[in-house]
Amino acid sequence: MPPSPSVIGILGAGKVGTVLARLALAAGHRVLISASGSAERIALIIEVLAPGAEAATTSEVIERSDVVILALPLGKVRSLPVDLLVGKLVIDSTNFWEPVDGPLPEFTADPRGTSEVVADLLPGARVVKAFSHLGYHDLDERPLPTGHPDRVALAIAGDDECDIAEAATLIDELGFEPVPTGPLATGKDFQAHTRAFGYPLTPQELRDAIANPIEREG
Ligand SMILES: NC(=O)c1ccc[n+]([C@@H]2O[C@H](COP(=O)([O-])OP(=O)(O)OC[C@H]3O[C@@H](n4cnc5c(N)ncnc54)[C@H](OP(=O)(O)O)[C@@H]3O)[C@@H](O)[C@H]2O)c1
């Protein structure tokens, strides 16, 4: 596997953002994290929930990080500083979840997967989809070392092999088994309301679910 990025930027200091921050810190990375406002506004949250991570503004996080993880509400992607993301590896962990997100017609009216729409909103960014289909509590509680037979699988979809490999290294370091699924378009097969979504699965179970991603109710 290629060397993983060393400075991890996380946009979103909520449930998923702070869990990923803790995992990345435990793996030895430097972590920068932002919410929608100033660094001061999240300083205490970060001190408590992800001690060692550095609070910053969203622009500062993007400028100073090797990889940027989107851990913010899907509808907020449009508000990001697009120019700063050009050329950056962007890992999209967002989902469309109507009870939380409300109606987002630009995503729901588009037949493609949500990460393809995200990639359109961030032209020039190297978007891969990962860390999206497992609940934050499972991300928090289930990391296991490389090679452990009970490792939980995390899917990665992306259009560039090198970007997928970089994201796979990061997933491995954070304690999960990377399962590349193919181009970014395949992200649709593990987004919300698919069989792969919301449950801890082994790599084979995840591959099986993605191969037959019939939508579930709810
Ligand atoms: N919850 C899960 O189990 C889970 C699992 C996998 C993926 N996801 C996905 O991850 C995303 C975040 O979910 P969550 O549950 O962590 O949400 P959350 O707890 O509501 O946290 C959202 C965070 O995003 C921040 N934010 C809003 N606008 C921002 C911006 N422009 N720049 C940087 N940060 C911004 C919010 O900050 P403010 O408070 O300042 O608005 C908040 O810290 C969603 O798309 C969700 O579908 C969630």
PDB file of C-alpha atoms and ligand atoms in Angstrom:
ATOM      1  CA  MET A   1       0.000   0.000   0.000  1.00  0.00           C
ATOM      2  CA  PRO A   2       1.214   3.588  -0.608  1.00  0.00           C
ATOM      3  CA  PRO A   3       2.152   5.800   2.350  1.00  0.00           C
ATOM      4  CA  SER A   4      -0.922   7.380   3.837  1.00  0.00           C
ATOM      5  CA  PRO A   5      -1.380  11.123   4.086  1.00  0.00           C
ATOM      6  CA  SER A   6       0.039  12.469   7.323  1.00  0.00           C
ATOM      7  CA  VAL A   7      -2.136  15.517   8.003  1.00  0.00           C
ATOM      8  CA  ILE A   8      -5.783  14.587   8.061  1.00  0.00           C
ATOM      9  CA  GLY A   9      -8.321  17.386   7.712  1.00  0.00           C
ATOM     10  CA  ILE A  10     -11.864  16.751   8.849  1.00  0.00           C
ATOM     11  CA  LEU A  11     -14.695  19.091   7.880  1.00  0.00           C
ATOM     12  CA  GLY A  12     -17.363  18.519  10.520  1.00  0.00           C
ATOM     13  CA  ALA A  13     -16.893  18.232  14.272  1.00  0.00           C
ATOM     14  CA  GLY A  14     -20.017  16.230  14.988  1.00  0.00           C
ATOM     15  CA  LYS A  15     -20.622  12.538  15.577  1.00  0.00           C
ATOM     16  CA  VAL A  16     -18.620  11.149  12.675  1.00  0.00           C
ATOM     17  CA  GLY A  17     -15.984  13.873  12.507  1.00  0.00           C
ATOM     18  CA  THR A  18     -14.889  13.489  16.119  1.00  0.00           C
ATOM     19  CA  VAL A  19     -14.811   9.673  15.918  1.00  0.00           C
ATOM     20  CA  LEU A  20     -12.655   9.783  12.772  1.00  0.00           C
ATOM     21  CA  ALA A  21     -10.447  12.368  14.464  1.00  0.00           C
ATOM     22  CA  ARG A  22      -9.854  10.038  17.426  1.00  0.00           C
ATOM     23  CA  LEU A  23      -9.099   7.084  15.142  1.00  0.00           C
ATOM     24  CA  ALA A  24      -6.682   9.121  13.015  1.00  0.00           C
ATOM     25  CA  LEU A  25      -4.903  10.445  16.109  1.00  0.00           C
ATOM     26  CA  ALA A  26      -4.614   6.911  17.475  1.00  0.00           C
ATOM     27  CA  ALA A  27      -3.034   5.904  14.148  1.00  0.00           C
ATOM     28  CA  GLY A  28      -0.390   8.590  14.620  1.00  0.00           C
ATOM     29  CA  HIS A  29      -1.699  11.267  12.282  1.00  0.00           C
ATOM     30  CA  ARG A  30      -1.901  14.991  12.842  1.00  0.00           C
ATOM     31  CA  VAL A  31      -5.569  15.969  12.723  1.00  0.00           C
ATOM     32  CA  LEU A  32      -7.136  19.330  11.908  1.00  0.00           C
ATOM     33  CA  ILE A  33     -10.888  19.717  12.300  1.00  0.00           C
ATOM     34  CA  SER A  34     -13.486  22.380  11.632  1.00  0.00           C
ATOM     35  CA  ALA A  35     -17.203  23.044  11.996  1.00  0.00           C
ATOM     36  CA  SER A  36     -19.175  25.801  10.310  1.00  0.00           C
ATOM     37  CA  GLY A  37     -17.699  28.658  12.341  1.00  0.00           C
ATOM     38  CA  SER A  38     -14.574  29.744  14.151  1.00  0.00           C
ATOM     39  CA  ALA A  39     -11.981  27.466  15.712  1.00  0.00           C
ATOM     40  CA  GLU A  40     -12.741  28.969  19.131  1.00  0.00           C
ATOM     41  CA  ARG A  41     -16.353  27.814  18.956  1.00  0.00           C
ATOM     42  CA  ILE A  42     -15.360  24.112  18.801  1.00  0.00           C
ATOM     43  CA  ALA A  43     -12.176  24.272  20.888  1.00  0.00           C
ATOM     44  CA  LEU A  44     -13.794  22.793  24.004  1.00  0.00           C
ATOM     45  CA  ILE A  45     -15.663  20.075  22.090  1.00  0.00           C
ATOM     46  CA  ILE A  46     -12.431  19.018  20.423  1.00  0.00           C
ATOM     47  CA  GLU A  47     -10.487  19.104  23.677  1.00  0.00           C
ATOM     48  CA  VAL A  48     -13.039  16.741  25.210  1.00  0.00           C
ATOM     49  CA  LEU A  49     -13.978  14.476  22.274  1.00  0.00           C
ATOM     50  CA  ALA A  50     -10.776  14.385  20.238  1.00  0.00           C
ATOM     51  CA  PRO A  51      -7.923  15.563  22.462  1.00  0.00           C
ATOM     52  CA  GLY A  52      -4.852  16.215  20.358  1.00  0.00           C
ATOM     53  CA  ALA A  53      -6.783  17.317  17.280  1.00  0.00           C
ATOM     54  CA  GLU A  54      -6.419  20.967  16.301  1.00  0.00           C
ATOM     55  CA  ALA A  55      -9.509  23.096  15.800  1.00  0.00           C
ATOM     56  CA  ALA A  56      -9.366  25.453  12.834  1.00  0.00           C
ATOM     57  CA  THR A  57     -11.611  27.109  10.299  1.00  0.00           C
ATOM     58  CA  THR A  58     -12.734  25.093   7.281  1.00  0.00           C
ATOM     59  CA  SER A  59     -10.426  27.050   4.957  1.00  0.00           C
ATOM     60  CA  GLU A  60      -7.447  26.529   7.262  1.00  0.00           C
ATOM     61  CA  VAL A  61      -8.160  22.808   7.519  1.00  0.00           C
ATOM     62  CA  ILE A  62      -8.283  22.436   3.743  1.00  0.00           C
ATOM     63  CA  GLU A  63      -5.149  24.495   3.159  1.00  0.00           C
ATOM     64  CA  ARG A  64      -3.058  22.664   5.764  1.00  0.00           C
ATOM     65  CA  SER A  65      -4.174  19.057   5.198  1.00  0.00           C
ATOM     66  CA  ASP A  66      -2.969  16.291   2.860  1.00  0.00           C
ATOM     67  CA  VAL A  67      -6.430  14.739   2.725  1.00  0.00           C
ATOM     68  CA  VAL A  68      -9.819  16.228   3.544  1.00  0.00           C
ATOM     69  CA  ILE A  69     -12.665  14.130   4.932  1.00  0.00           C
ATOM     70  CA  LEU A  70     -16.178  15.499   4.422  1.00  0.00           C
ATOM     71  CA  ALA A  71     -18.000  14.780   7.708  1.00  0.00           C
ATOM     72  CA  LEU A  72     -20.615  17.506   7.424  1.00  0.00           C
ATOM     73  CA  PRO A  73     -24.267  17.453   6.343  1.00  0.00           C
ATOM     74  CA  LEU A  74     -24.629  16.693   2.632  1.00  0.00           C
ATOM     75  CA  GLY A  75     -26.510  19.930   2.029  1.00  0.00           C
ATOM     76  CA  LYS A  76     -23.515  21.934   3.314  1.00  0.00           C
ATOM     77  CA  VAL A  77     -21.108  20.654   0.643  1.00  0.00           C
ATOM     78  CA  ARG A  78     -22.247  23.468  -1.614  1.00  0.00           C
ATOM     79  CA  SER A  79     -20.953  26.001   0.947  1.00  0.00           C
ATOM     80  CA  LEU A  80     -17.345  24.736   0.868  1.00  0.00           C
ATOM     81  CA  PRO A  81     -14.534  26.872  -0.613  1.00  0.00           C
ATOM     82  CA  VAL A  82     -14.277  25.016  -3.913  1.00  0.00           C
ATOM     83  CA  ASP A  83     -11.058  26.657  -5.116  1.00  0.00           C
ATOM     84  CA  LEU A  84      -9.123  25.470  -2.069  1.00  0.00           C
ATOM     85  CA  LEU A  85     -10.116  21.868  -2.742  1.00  0.00           C
ATOM     86  CA  VAL A  86      -8.734  21.714  -6.284  1.00  0.00           C
ATOM     87  CA  GLY A  87      -6.185  18.891  -6.452  1.00  0.00           C
ATOM     88  CA  LYS A  88      -6.945  17.656  -2.917  1.00  0.00           C
ATOM     89  CA  LEU A  89      -7.846  14.087  -2.065  1.00  0.00           C
ATOM     90  CA  VAL A  90     -11.373  14.444  -0.648  1.00  0.00           C
ATOM     91  CA  ILE A  91     -12.953  11.498   1.151  1.00  0.00           C
ATOM     92  CA  ASP A  92     -16.717  11.881   1.066  1.00  0.00           C
ATOM     93  CA  SER A  93     -18.358  10.297   4.124  1.00  0.00           C
ATOM     94  CA  THR A  94     -21.660  12.118   3.604  1.00  0.00           C
ATOM     95  CA  ASN A  95     -25.070  10.539   3.029  1.00  0.00           C
ATOM     96  CA  PHE A  96     -28.486  11.759   2.116  1.00  0.00           C
ATOM     97  CA  TRP A  97     -30.756  11.061   5.087  1.00  0.00           C
ATOM     98  CA  GLU A  98     -33.993  12.947   4.656  1.00  0.00           C
ATOM     99  CA  PRO A  99     -35.095  13.137   8.326  1.00  0.00           C
ATOM    100  CA  VAL A 100     -31.849  14.975   9.039  1.00  0.00           C
ATOM    101  CA  ASP A 101     -31.081  16.659   5.719  1.00  0.00           C
ATOM    102  CA  GLY A 102     -34.592  17.649   4.663  1.00  0.00           C
ATOM    103  CA  PRO A 103     -35.363  17.697   0.950  1.00  0.00           C
ATOM    104  CA  LEU A 104     -32.252  18.041  -1.230  1.00  0.00           C
ATOM    105  CA  PRO A 105     -33.594  17.899  -4.793  1.00  0.00           C
ATOM    106  CA  GLU A 106     -30.208  18.443  -6.398  1.00  0.00           C
ATOM    107  CA  PHE A 107     -29.269  15.031  -4.991  1.00  0.00           C
ATOM    108  CA  THR A 108     -32.585  13.165  -5.063  1.00  0.00           C
ATOM    109  CA  ALA A 109     -33.552  14.240  -8.578  1.00  0.00           C
ATOM    110  CA  ASP A 110     -30.200  13.055  -9.889  1.00  0.00           C
ATOM    111  CA  PRO A 111     -30.147   9.341 -10.764  1.00  0.00           C
ATOM    112  CA  ARG A 112     -26.457   9.087  -9.918  1.00  0.00           C
ATOM    113  CA  GLY A 113     -24.986   8.369  -6.509  1.00  0.00           C
ATOM    114  CA  THR A 114     -24.692  11.263  -4.082  1.00  0.00           C
ATOM    115  CA  SER A 115     -20.880  11.234  -4.220  1.00  0.00           C
ATOM    116  CA  GLU A 116     -20.953  11.821  -7.976  1.00  0.00           C
ATOM    117  CA  VAL A 117     -23.033  14.934  -7.344  1.00  0.00           C
ATOM    118  CA  VAL A 118     -20.584  15.932  -4.601  1.00  0.00           C
ATOM    119  CA  ALA A 119     -17.735  15.523  -7.122  1.00  0.00           C
ATOM    120  CA  ASP A 120     -19.602  17.817  -9.539  1.00  0.00           C
ATOM    121  CA  LEU A 121     -19.952  20.401  -6.761  1.00  0.00           C
ATOM    122  CA  LEU A 122     -16.197  20.249  -6.088  1.00  0.00           C
ATOM    123  CA  PRO A 123     -14.635  20.438  -9.574  1.00  0.00           C
ATOM    124  CA  GLY A 124     -10.931  19.591  -9.538  1.00  0.00           C
ATOM    125  CA  ALA A 125     -11.080  17.769  -6.202  1.00  0.00           C
ATOM    126  CA  ARG A 126     -10.065  14.071  -6.192  1.00  0.00           C
ATOM    127  CA  VAL A 127     -13.254  12.692  -4.635  1.00  0.00           C
ATOM    128  CA  VAL A 128     -13.525   9.162  -3.278  1.00  0.00           C
ATOM    129  CA  LYS A 129     -16.416   7.824  -1.229  1.00  0.00           C
ATOM    130  CA  ALA A 130     -15.540   6.085   2.059  1.00  0.00           C
ATOM    131  CA  PHE A 131     -16.347   6.016   5.792  1.00  0.00           C
ATOM    132  CA  SER A 132     -19.980   6.578   4.818  1.00  0.00           C
ATOM    133  CA  HIS A 133     -21.897   3.328   5.315  1.00  0.00           C
ATOM    134  CA  LEU A 134     -21.062   2.504   8.926  1.00  0.00           C
ATOM    135  CA  GLY A 135     -22.643   4.255  11.921  1.00  0.00           C
ATOM    136  CA  TYR A 136     -20.401   6.438  14.041  1.00  0.00           C
ATOM    137  CA  HIS A 137     -20.771   4.156  17.053  1.00  0.00           C
ATOM    138  CA  ASP A 138     -19.512   1.185  15.019  1.00  0.00           C
ATOM    139  CA  LEU A 139     -16.639   3.273  13.678  1.00  0.00           C
ATOM    140  CA  ASP A 140     -15.859   4.150  17.276  1.00  0.00           C
ATOM    141  CA  GLU A 141     -16.144   0.695  18.790  1.00  0.00           C
ATOM    142  CA  ARG A 142     -14.978  -1.721  16.105  1.00  0.00           C
ATOM    143  CA  PRO A 143     -11.504  -0.818  14.891  1.00  0.00           C
ATOM    144  CA  LEU A 144      -9.160  -3.823  14.911  1.00  0.00           C
ATOM    145  CA  PRO A 145      -5.519  -4.228  13.927  1.00  0.00           C
ATOM    146  CA  THR A 146      -4.425  -5.128  10.400  1.00  0.00           C
ATOM    147  CA  GLY A 147      -4.883  -8.834   9.726  1.00  0.00           C
ATOM    148  CA  HIS A 148      -7.407  -9.426  12.515  1.00  0.00           C
ATOM    149  CA  PRO A 149      -9.990 -11.963  11.245  1.00  0.00           C
ATOM    150  CA  ASP A 150     -12.970 -10.057  12.708  1.00  0.00           C
ATOM    151  CA  ARG A 151     -12.228  -6.759  11.033  1.00  0.00           C
ATOM    152  CA  VAL A 152     -15.234  -4.782   9.785  1.00  0.00           C
ATOM    153  CA  ALA A 153     -15.135  -3.826   6.108  1.00  0.00           C
ATOM    154  CA  LEU A 154     -15.349  -0.307   4.681  1.00  0.00           C
ATOM    155  CA  ALA A 155     -16.076   0.243   1.004  1.00  0.00           C
ATOM    156  CA  ILE A 156     -14.192   2.763  -1.156  1.00  0.00           C
ATOM    157  CA  ALA A 157     -15.356   4.025  -4.527  1.00  0.00           C
ATOM    158  CA  GLY A 158     -13.292   6.343  -6.690  1.00  0.00           C
ATOM    159  CA  ASP A 159     -12.207   7.070 -10.238  1.00  0.00           C
ATOM    160  CA  ASP A 160      -8.447   7.092  -9.672  1.00  0.00           C
ATOM    161  CA  GLU A 161      -6.494   4.012  -8.559  1.00  0.00           C
ATOM    162  CA  CYS A 162      -3.899   6.046  -6.649  1.00  0.00           C
ATOM    163  CA  ASP A 163      -6.568   7.950  -4.740  1.00  0.00           C
ATOM    164  CA  ILE A 164      -8.338   4.703  -3.886  1.00  0.00           C
ATOM    165  CA  ALA A 165      -5.049   3.211  -2.696  1.00  0.00           C
ATOM    166  CA  GLU A 166      -4.347   6.248  -0.484  1.00  0.00           C
ATOM    167  CA  ALA A 167      -7.812   6.066   1.048  1.00  0.00           C
ATOM    168  CA  ALA A 168      -7.416   2.300   1.525  1.00  0.00           C
ATOM    169  CA  THR A 169      -4.202   2.824   3.464  1.00  0.00           C
ATOM    170  CA  LEU A 170      -5.956   5.315   5.712  1.00  0.00           C
ATOM    171  CA  ILE A 171      -8.911   2.979   6.293  1.00  0.00           C
ATOM    172  CA  ASP A 172      -6.503   0.181   7.187  1.00  0.00           C
ATOM    173  CA  GLU A 173      -4.594   2.394   9.604  1.00  0.00           C
ATOM    174  CA  LEU A 174      -7.831   3.473  11.274  1.00  0.00           C
ATOM    175  CA  GLY A 175      -8.696  -0.185  11.947  1.00  0.00           C
ATOM    176  CA  PHE A 176     -10.992  -1.334   9.158  1.00  0.00           C
ATOM    177  CA  GLU A 177     -10.673  -3.601   6.128  1.00  0.00           C
ATOM    178  CA  PRO A 178     -10.729  -1.586   2.893  1.00  0.00           C
ATOM    179  CA  VAL A 179     -12.948  -2.986   0.137  1.00  0.00           C
ATOM    180  CA  PRO A 180     -12.521  -1.088  -3.159  1.00  0.00           C
ATOM    181  CA  THR A 181     -15.697  -1.308  -5.222  1.00  0.00           C
ATOM    182  CA  GLY A 182     -14.655   0.429  -8.447  1.00  0.00           C
ATOM    183  CA  PRO A 183     -15.406   3.855  -9.924  1.00  0.00           C
ATOM    184  CA  LEU A 184     -17.119   6.611  -7.955  1.00  0.00           C
ATOM    185  CA  ALA A 185     -20.399   5.602  -9.608  1.00  0.00           C
ATOM    186  CA  THR A 186     -20.305   2.336  -7.612  1.00  0.00           C
ATOM    187  CA  GLY A 187     -20.688   4.392  -4.448  1.00  0.00           C
ATOM    188  CA  LYS A 188     -24.391   4.333  -5.195  1.00  0.00           C
ATOM    189  CA  ASP A 189     -24.379   0.640  -4.278  1.00  0.00           C
ATOM    190  CA  PHE A 190     -23.433   1.306  -0.663  1.00  0.00           C
ATOM    191  CA  GLN A 191     -25.100   4.638  -0.013  1.00  0.00           C
ATOM    192  CA  ALA A 192     -28.112   5.129   2.272  1.00  0.00           C
ATOM    193  CA  HIS A 193     -31.007   2.685   1.784  1.00  0.00           C
ATOM    194  CA  THR A 194     -28.868  -0.075   0.308  1.00  0.00           C
ATOM    195  CA  ARG A 195     -28.188  -3.478   1.878  1.00  0.00           C
ATOM    196  CA  ALA A 196     -24.608  -2.500   2.644  1.00  0.00           C
ATOM    197  CA  PHE A 197     -25.627   0.552   4.654  1.00  0.00           C
ATOM    198  CA  GLY A 198     -25.747   0.767   8.418  1.00  0.00           C
ATOM    199  CA  TYR A 199     -24.442  -2.640   9.512  1.00  0.00           C
ATOM    200  CA  PRO A 200     -20.988  -3.885  10.413  1.00  0.00           C
ATOM    201  CA  LEU A 201     -20.122  -6.475   7.743  1.00  0.00           C
ATOM    202  CA  THR A 202     -17.152  -8.669   6.910  1.00  0.00           C
ATOM    203  CA  PRO A 203     -15.427  -7.986   3.568  1.00  0.00           C
ATOM    204  CA  GLN A 204     -17.271 -10.903   1.929  1.00  0.00           C
ATOM    205  CA  GLU A 205     -20.635  -9.843   3.384  1.00  0.00           C
ATOM    206  CA  LEU A 206     -20.006  -6.307   2.149  1.00  0.00           C
ATOM    207  CA  ARG A 207     -19.086  -7.509  -1.353  1.00  0.00           C
ATOM    208  CA  ASP A 208     -22.232  -9.671  -1.431  1.00  0.00           C
ATOM    209  CA  ALA A 209     -24.423  -6.764  -0.310  1.00  0.00           C
ATOM    210  CA  ILE A 210     -22.888  -4.434  -2.899  1.00  0.00           C
ATOM    211  CA  ALA A 211     -23.336  -7.016  -5.653  1.00  0.00           C
ATOM    212  CA  ASN A 212     -27.074  -7.031  -4.927  1.00  0.00           C
ATOM    213  CA  PRO A 213     -27.788  -3.612  -3.443  1.00  0.00           C
ATOM    214  CA  ILE A 214     -31.587  -3.882  -3.374  1.00  0.00           C
ATOM    215  CA  GLU A 215     -33.006  -0.899  -1.579  1.00  0.00           C
ATOM    216  CA  ARG A 216     -34.551  -1.495   1.797  1.00  0.00           C
ATOM    217  CA  GLU A 217     -37.459   0.444   3.244  1.00  0.00           C
ATOM    218  CA  GLY A 218     -36.595   3.153   5.775  1.00  0.00           C
TER     219      GLY A 218
HETATM  220  N1  LIG B   1     -23.845   9.807  12.190  1.00  0.00           N
HETATM  221  C1  LIG B   1     -23.377   8.701  11.599  1.00  0.00           C
HETATM  222  O1  LIG B   1     -23.426   7.589  12.172  1.00  0.00           O
HETATM  223  C2  LIG B   1     -22.766   8.794  10.228  1.00  0.00           C
HETATM  224  C3  LIG B   1     -22.011   7.724   9.729  1.00  0.00           C
HETATM  225  C4  LIG B   1     -21.391   7.830   8.475  1.00  0.00           C
HETATM  226  C5  LIG B   1     -21.535   8.998   7.741  1.00  0.00           C
HETATM  227  N2  LIG B   1     -22.295  10.020   8.231  1.00  0.00           N
HETATM  228  C6  LIG B   1     -22.436  11.248   7.433  1.00  0.00           C
HETATM  229  O2  LIG B   1     -21.493  12.175   7.949  1.00  0.00           O
HETATM  230  C7  LIG B   1     -22.030  13.496   7.854  1.00  0.00           C
HETATM  231  C8  LIG B   1     -22.012  14.120   9.243  1.00  0.00           C
HETATM  232  O3  LIG B   1     -22.864  13.353  10.085  1.00  0.00           O
HETATM  233  P1  LIG B   1     -22.849  13.558  11.662  1.00  0.00           P
HETATM  234  O4  LIG B   1     -23.803  12.572  12.186  1.00  0.00           O
HETATM  235  O5  LIG B   1     -21.452  13.601  12.167  1.00  0.00           O
HETATM  236  O6  LIG B   1     -23.500  15.028  11.756  1.00  0.00           O
HETATM  237  P2  LIG B   1     -23.502  16.033  12.998  1.00  0.00           P
HETATM  238  O7  LIG B   1     -23.225  15.298  14.262  1.00  0.00           O
HETATM  239  O8  LIG B   1     -24.739  16.845  12.870  1.00  0.00           O
HETATM  240  O9  LIG B   1     -22.236  16.977  12.695  1.00  0.00           O
HETATM  241  C9  LIG B   1     -22.179  17.774  11.558  1.00  0.00           C
HETATM  242  C10 LIG B   1     -20.966  18.682  11.689  1.00  0.00           C
HETATM  243  O10 LIG B   1     -20.769  19.353  10.427  1.00  0.00           O
HETATM  244  C11 LIG B   1     -20.431  20.703  10.744  1.00  0.00           C
HETATM  245  N3  LIG B   1     -20.567  21.597   9.613  1.00  0.00           N
HETATM  246  C12 LIG B   1     -21.678  22.162   9.082  1.00  0.00           C
HETATM  247  N4  LIG B   1     -21.337  22.962   8.063  1.00  0.00           N
HETATM  248  C13 LIG B   1     -19.971  22.915   7.942  1.00  0.00           C
HETATM  249  C14 LIG B   1     -19.009  23.517   7.098  1.00  0.00           C
HETATM  250  N5  LIG B   1     -19.381  24.362   6.143  1.00  0.00           N
HETATM  251  N6  LIG B   1     -17.688  23.241   7.279  1.00  0.00           N
HETATM  252  C15 LIG B   1     -17.301  22.370   8.252  1.00  0.00           C
HETATM  253  N7  LIG B   1     -18.168  21.754   9.092  1.00  0.00           N
HETATM  254  C16 LIG B   1     -19.483  22.032   8.942  1.00  0.00           C
HETATM  255  C17 LIG B   1     -21.333  21.033  11.914  1.00  0.00           C
HETATM  256  O11 LIG B   1     -20.882  22.211  12.550  1.00  0.00           O
HETATM  257  P3  LIG B   1     -21.913  23.329  13.124  1.00  0.00           P
HETATM  258  O12 LIG B   1     -22.393  22.775  14.426  1.00  0.00           O
HETATM  259  O13 LIG B   1     -21.048  24.527  13.251  1.00  0.00           O
HETATM  260  O14 LIG B   1     -23.007  23.476  12.099  1.00  0.00           O
HETATM  261  C18 LIG B   1     -21.118  19.777  12.756  1.00  0.00           C
HETATM  262  O15 LIG B   1     -19.918  19.856  13.498  1.00  0.00           O
HETATM  263  C19 LIG B   1     -23.439  13.360   7.276  1.00  0.00           C
HETATM  264  O16 LIG B   1     -23.414  13.594   5.894  1.00  0.00           O
HETATM  265  C20 LIG B   1     -23.799  11.907   7.554  1.00  0.00           C
HETATM  266  O17 LIG B   1     -24.707  11.367   6.627  1.00  0.00           O
HETATM  267  C21 LIG B   1     -22.911   9.955   9.454  1.00  0.00           C
END
